[in-house]
Amino acid sequence: MSTADGTVDIDELRKLFLFERLTDEQLTKLAGSGRMRNFEQDAEIVRQGEPAECFAVLVEGEVQMVSETVSAGTVAMPRTGQPGVYGGATSAYLGDRAPQTYQHTLRATAPSRVFILPARKFAYIVAEWFPMAMHLLDGLQSGGRLQREIIDRRQRLTALGTITAGLTHELNNPAAAAVRAVSELRSLIRSSRVELARLAENGIPPERLRALVEMQEACMEAVGKLPPRTPLEVSDAEDELGEALEELGVDDAWELAPALVNAGFGGEHLEKVRLKVGEEHAPAALRWLSEAVEISQMLGEVTEATERITSLIGSAKQYSQMDRAPFQVLDVHELLDSTVAIFRGKIPPGISVTTDYDRTLPPIPCYGGELNQVWTNLIHNALDAMGEEGTLTIRTAHDEDEAIVEIGDTGPGVPEAIRDRIFEPFFTTKSVGQGTGLGLDISYRIVAGRHGGDLKVRSAPGDTWFEVRLPLREPTAAPSPSA
């Protein structure tokens, strides 16, 4: 709700930074062209999508600018009480090339007084009083829009390249392990068939062959399930078994011993083989058992590698939210873990990753893919700050109706002189070509504008933390802009 106040004091206009250089004659004409209006808290001064008919300047009070965008959803700028801030038909001086509707909503967040100037009057004043400035502003607006689009596109491509490189590196290791294991499996299976054929040629009775097959199943079941042993204990067991195999007349005893020891084989097991299959068949039977154990090991490696690949693909899907609706109630820990998994190949060996999760934190309503972009930006900055050594810490907590996610690093810290500027668009401390200065700006817009949360930083040398606060309840939907 707003009320009109017919008087416009030129001295009051002169105090605003926007009009401080105008002459009394210009101020008088300006005052005669507009009017003062009073707005109560939460009243909309202009609404996005409605005809752009007014240029609004804050005189006293507090306002917030909110925009509904296609790519980033609702983007809310920080509240401000700075007299002279403005909104509404800010591009009216472009004439027919200016947007015909408001591109944002300007809301009073406290009782406010606003100077309202009709858009056509504003356009006339800018063109008449500042012709050169009008042309410069026209060029800056067109060029700035193009520059922002190019840099936004570059930022997305850079992030995609970083994630793709990390994911490719992580997928390569299990894929290579699976290929190597499959290659060895071919050789082992071929050799196993030969050993089985040799047993048959030597006339092993069917009942003894059945007993051998049962022992093979027991050996394969035992692989990977034995109590842990020290390397010295394993070495001693292999030496002992190797000597026992040689006494049985087994060729290549020292090559067979490691696999059989891995299946829990000892002297008593050798005796059992000899009793069940017979003295004459024992060497071939033990070679077949050894190869069966190795086959089981190789199958385990293939299984582990493919499970790792599946896990990485799952992390990539979780990270991108490619199989989810945009807005979901999600476990923030799953989002964080998927981002770390994608980054794993890009984390230097000298940097350790520590997580401290509050598992009582309930799922949060959010745009998962966009929050993953926030985690990506914050983790990427932390890794850049630390270089080759340090500790990356990710922890969660909740405070009444807010979820808290903190990402910390042991880098040199953010100097106090620039701490208030790091969320500004295009502001970066990186060297030319190393950063666009949009990562933290985008993160802030996603957290604050898209989710109604907050993003802060606290920093000291060796101890920097970015704190993200997100509401645990779904925010009230912003009004849709009018067509």
PDB file of C-alpha atoms in Angstrom, residues 27-150:
ATOM      1  CA  LEU A  27      16.012  20.517  -9.519  1.00  0.00           C
ATOM      2  CA  THR A  28      12.906  22.674  -9.711  1.00  0.00           C
ATOM      3  CA  LYS A  29      11.974  21.186 -13.071  1.00  0.00           C
ATOM      4  CA  LEU A  30      12.693  17.688 -11.734  1.00  0.00           C
ATOM      5  CA  ALA A  31      10.547  18.270  -8.648  1.00  0.00           C
ATOM      6  CA  GLY A  32       7.722  19.583 -10.795  1.00  0.00           C
ATOM      7  CA  SER A  33       7.863  16.487 -13.011  1.00  0.00           C
ATOM      8  CA  GLY A  34       7.587  13.919 -10.234  1.00  0.00           C
ATOM      9  CA  ARG A  35       6.011  13.289  -6.858  1.00  0.00           C
ATOM     10  CA  MET A  36       6.819  11.787  -3.487  1.00  0.00           C
ATOM     11  CA  ARG A  37       5.075   8.601  -2.408  1.00  0.00           C
ATOM     12  CA  ASN A  38       5.051   6.797   0.912  1.00  0.00           C
ATOM     13  CA  PHE A  39       5.176   3.000   0.936  1.00  0.00           C
ATOM     14  CA  GLU A  40       4.484   0.721   3.852  1.00  0.00           C
ATOM     15  CA  GLN A  41       6.698  -2.253   4.681  1.00  0.00           C
ATOM     16  CA  ASP A  42       6.387  -5.100   2.127  1.00  0.00           C
ATOM     17  CA  ALA A  43       4.627  -2.860  -0.391  1.00  0.00           C
ATOM     18  CA  GLU A  44       5.728  -3.216  -4.025  1.00  0.00           C
ATOM     19  CA  ILE A  45       6.957   0.031  -5.550  1.00  0.00           C
ATOM     20  CA  VAL A  46       7.151  -1.518  -9.038  1.00  0.00           C
ATOM     21  CA  ARG A  47       6.321  -5.071 -10.079  1.00  0.00           C
ATOM     22  CA  GLN A  48       8.227  -7.096 -12.653  1.00  0.00           C
ATOM     23  CA  GLY A  49       6.263  -7.634 -15.850  1.00  0.00           C
ATOM     24  CA  GLU A  50       4.011  -4.575 -15.491  1.00  0.00           C
ATOM     25  CA  PRO A  51       4.313  -1.635 -17.952  1.00  0.00           C
ATOM     26  CA  ALA A  52       7.508   0.351 -17.249  1.00  0.00           C
ATOM     27  CA  GLU A  53       5.928   3.720 -16.490  1.00  0.00           C
ATOM     28  CA  CYS A  54       7.974   5.088 -13.564  1.00  0.00           C
ATOM     29  CA  PHE A  55      11.540   5.681 -12.440  1.00  0.00           C
ATOM     30  CA  ALA A  56      11.756   5.337  -8.632  1.00  0.00           C
ATOM     31  CA  VAL A  57      14.424   6.838  -6.322  1.00  0.00           C
ATOM     32  CA  LEU A  58      14.636   6.001  -2.600  1.00  0.00           C
ATOM     33  CA  VAL A  59      14.624   9.074  -0.358  1.00  0.00           C
ATOM     34  CA  GLU A  60      14.408   7.353   2.997  1.00  0.00           C
ATOM     35  CA  GLY A  61      13.613   3.844   4.219  1.00  0.00           C
ATOM     36  CA  GLU A  62      14.822   0.512   2.827  1.00  0.00           C
ATOM     37  CA  VAL A  63      14.218  -1.386  -0.416  1.00  0.00           C
ATOM     38  CA  GLN A  64      15.112  -4.673  -2.065  1.00  0.00           C
ATOM     39  CA  MET A  65      15.282  -5.535  -5.759  1.00  0.00           C
ATOM     40  CA  VAL A  66      14.016  -8.985  -6.793  1.00  0.00           C
ATOM     41  CA  SER A  67      14.137 -10.454 -10.313  1.00  0.00           C
ATOM     42  CA  GLU A  68      12.541 -13.591 -11.727  1.00  0.00           C
ATOM     43  CA  THR A  69      14.968 -15.081 -14.259  1.00  0.00           C
ATOM     44  CA  VAL A  70      14.747 -18.087 -16.546  1.00  0.00           C
ATOM     45  CA  SER A  71      18.183 -19.524 -15.759  1.00  0.00           C
ATOM     46  CA  ALA A  72      18.622 -18.660 -12.076  1.00  0.00           C
ATOM     47  CA  GLY A  73      15.042 -18.445 -10.845  1.00  0.00           C
ATOM     48  CA  THR A  74      14.327 -15.789  -8.227  1.00  0.00           C
ATOM     49  CA  VAL A  75      17.344 -13.526  -7.714  1.00  0.00           C
ATOM     50  CA  ALA A  76      17.142 -11.198  -4.703  1.00  0.00           C
ATOM     51  CA  MET A  77      19.662  -8.405  -4.223  1.00  0.00           C
ATOM     52  CA  PRO A  78      20.708  -7.406  -0.681  1.00  0.00           C
ATOM     53  CA  ARG A  79      18.424  -4.939   1.065  1.00  0.00           C
ATOM     54  CA  THR A  80      19.648  -1.341   1.086  1.00  0.00           C
ATOM     55  CA  GLY A  81      18.741   1.871   2.857  1.00  0.00           C
ATOM     56  CA  GLN A  82      21.141   4.056   0.834  1.00  0.00           C
ATOM     57  CA  PRO A  83      19.254   7.240  -0.166  1.00  0.00           C
ATOM     58  CA  GLY A  84      19.421   7.701  -3.919  1.00  0.00           C
ATOM     59  CA  VAL A  85      19.273   4.042  -4.966  1.00  0.00           C
ATOM     60  CA  TYR A  86      16.856   3.626  -7.815  1.00  0.00           C
ATOM     61  CA  GLY A  87      14.838   1.142  -9.834  1.00  0.00           C
ATOM     62  CA  GLY A  88      11.929   0.792 -12.205  1.00  0.00           C
ATOM     63  CA  ALA A  89      12.159   2.112 -15.775  1.00  0.00           C
ATOM     64  CA  THR A  90      15.933   2.622 -15.595  1.00  0.00           C
ATOM     65  CA  SER A  91      16.406   2.250 -19.375  1.00  0.00           C
ATOM     66  CA  ALA A  92      13.625   4.567 -20.489  1.00  0.00           C
ATOM     67  CA  TYR A  93      16.174   6.878 -22.164  1.00  0.00           C
ATOM     68  CA  LEU A  94      16.638   4.163 -24.830  1.00  0.00           C
ATOM     69  CA  GLY A  95      13.203   4.981 -26.184  1.00  0.00           C
ATOM     70  CA  ASP A  96      11.655   2.204 -28.270  1.00  0.00           C
ATOM     71  CA  ARG A  97      14.678  -0.036 -27.586  1.00  0.00           C
ATOM     72  CA  ALA A  98      14.018   0.046 -23.846  1.00  0.00           C
ATOM     73  CA  PRO A  99      12.117  -2.854 -22.249  1.00  0.00           C
ATOM     74  CA  GLN A 100       8.434  -2.042 -22.198  1.00  0.00           C
ATOM     75  CA  THR A 101       7.884  -3.758 -18.856  1.00  0.00           C
ATOM     76  CA  TYR A 102       9.725  -3.617 -15.527  1.00  0.00           C
ATOM     77  CA  GLN A 103      12.624  -6.064 -15.461  1.00  0.00           C
ATOM     78  CA  HIS A 104      12.518  -6.404 -11.677  1.00  0.00           C
ATOM     79  CA  THR A 105      10.318  -5.923  -8.640  1.00  0.00           C
ATOM     80  CA  LEU A 106      11.275  -3.151  -6.211  1.00  0.00           C
ATOM     81  CA  ARG A 107       9.872  -3.841  -2.745  1.00  0.00           C
ATOM     82  CA  ALA A 108       9.891  -1.646   0.359  1.00  0.00           C
ATOM     83  CA  THR A 109      11.350  -3.734   3.191  1.00  0.00           C
ATOM     84  CA  ALA A 110      10.646  -0.943   5.689  1.00  0.00           C
ATOM     85  CA  PRO A 111       8.361   2.123   5.630  1.00  0.00           C
ATOM     86  CA  SER A 112       9.841   4.236   2.846  1.00  0.00           C
ATOM     87  CA  ARG A 113       9.548   7.532   0.967  1.00  0.00           C
ATOM     88  CA  VAL A 114      10.228   7.308  -2.757  1.00  0.00           C
ATOM     89  CA  PHE A 115      10.529   9.947  -5.459  1.00  0.00           C
ATOM     90  CA  ILE A 116       8.501   8.786  -8.462  1.00  0.00           C
ATOM     91  CA  LEU A 117       9.329  10.199 -11.901  1.00  0.00           C
ATOM     92  CA  PRO A 118       7.271   9.216 -14.973  1.00  0.00           C
ATOM     93  CA  ALA A 119       9.352   7.183 -17.422  1.00  0.00           C
ATOM     94  CA  ARG A 120       8.804   9.586 -20.319  1.00  0.00           C
ATOM     95  CA  LYS A 121       9.925  12.531 -18.153  1.00  0.00           C
ATOM     96  CA  PHE A 122      13.007  10.596 -17.048  1.00  0.00           C
ATOM     97  CA  ALA A 123      13.830   9.759 -20.670  1.00  0.00           C
ATOM     98  CA  TYR A 124      13.440  13.404 -21.738  1.00  0.00           C
ATOM     99  CA  ILE A 125      15.612  14.716 -18.876  1.00  0.00           C
ATOM    100  CA  VAL A 126      18.473  12.281 -19.596  1.00  0.00           C
ATOM    101  CA  ALA A 127      18.377  13.007 -23.352  1.00  0.00           C
ATOM    102  CA  GLU A 128      18.054  16.778 -22.884  1.00  0.00           C
ATOM    103  CA  TRP A 129      20.500  17.350 -20.019  1.00  0.00           C
ATOM    104  CA  PHE A 130      23.079  14.614 -20.635  1.00  0.00           C
ATOM    105  CA  PRO A 131      23.169  13.758 -24.376  1.00  0.00           C
ATOM    106  CA  MET A 132      26.747  12.442 -24.316  1.00  0.00           C
ATOM    107  CA  ALA A 133      26.101  10.405 -21.162  1.00  0.00           C
ATOM    108  CA  MET A 134      23.006   8.906 -22.785  1.00  0.00           C
ATOM    109  CA  HIS A 135      25.034   7.583 -25.721  1.00  0.00           C
ATOM    110  CA  LEU A 136      27.727   6.260 -23.380  1.00  0.00           C
ATOM    111  CA  LEU A 137      25.130   4.515 -21.219  1.00  0.00           C
ATOM    112  CA  ASP A 138      23.531   3.014 -24.295  1.00  0.00           C
ATOM    113  CA  GLY A 139      26.862   1.574 -25.406  1.00  0.00           C
ATOM    114  CA  LEU A 140      27.775   0.365 -21.928  1.00  0.00           C
ATOM    115  CA  GLN A 141      24.460  -1.370 -21.460  1.00  0.00           C
ATOM    116  CA  SER A 142      24.656  -3.182 -24.798  1.00  0.00           C
ATOM    117  CA  GLY A 143      28.318  -4.060 -24.368  1.00  0.00           C
ATOM    118  CA  GLY A 144      27.904  -5.021 -20.727  1.00  0.00           C
ATOM    119  CA  ARG A 145      25.039  -7.373 -21.511  1.00  0.00           C
ATOM    120  CA  LEU A 146      27.094  -9.082 -24.208  1.00  0.00           C
ATOM    121  CA  GLN A 147      30.153  -9.276 -21.956  1.00  0.00           C
ATOM    122  CA  ARG A 148      28.131 -10.806 -19.132  1.00  0.00           C
ATOM    123  CA  GLU A 149      26.680 -13.433 -21.471  1.00  0.00           C
ATOM    124  CA  ILE A 150      30.150 -14.343 -22.771  1.00  0.00           C
TER     125      ILE A 150
END
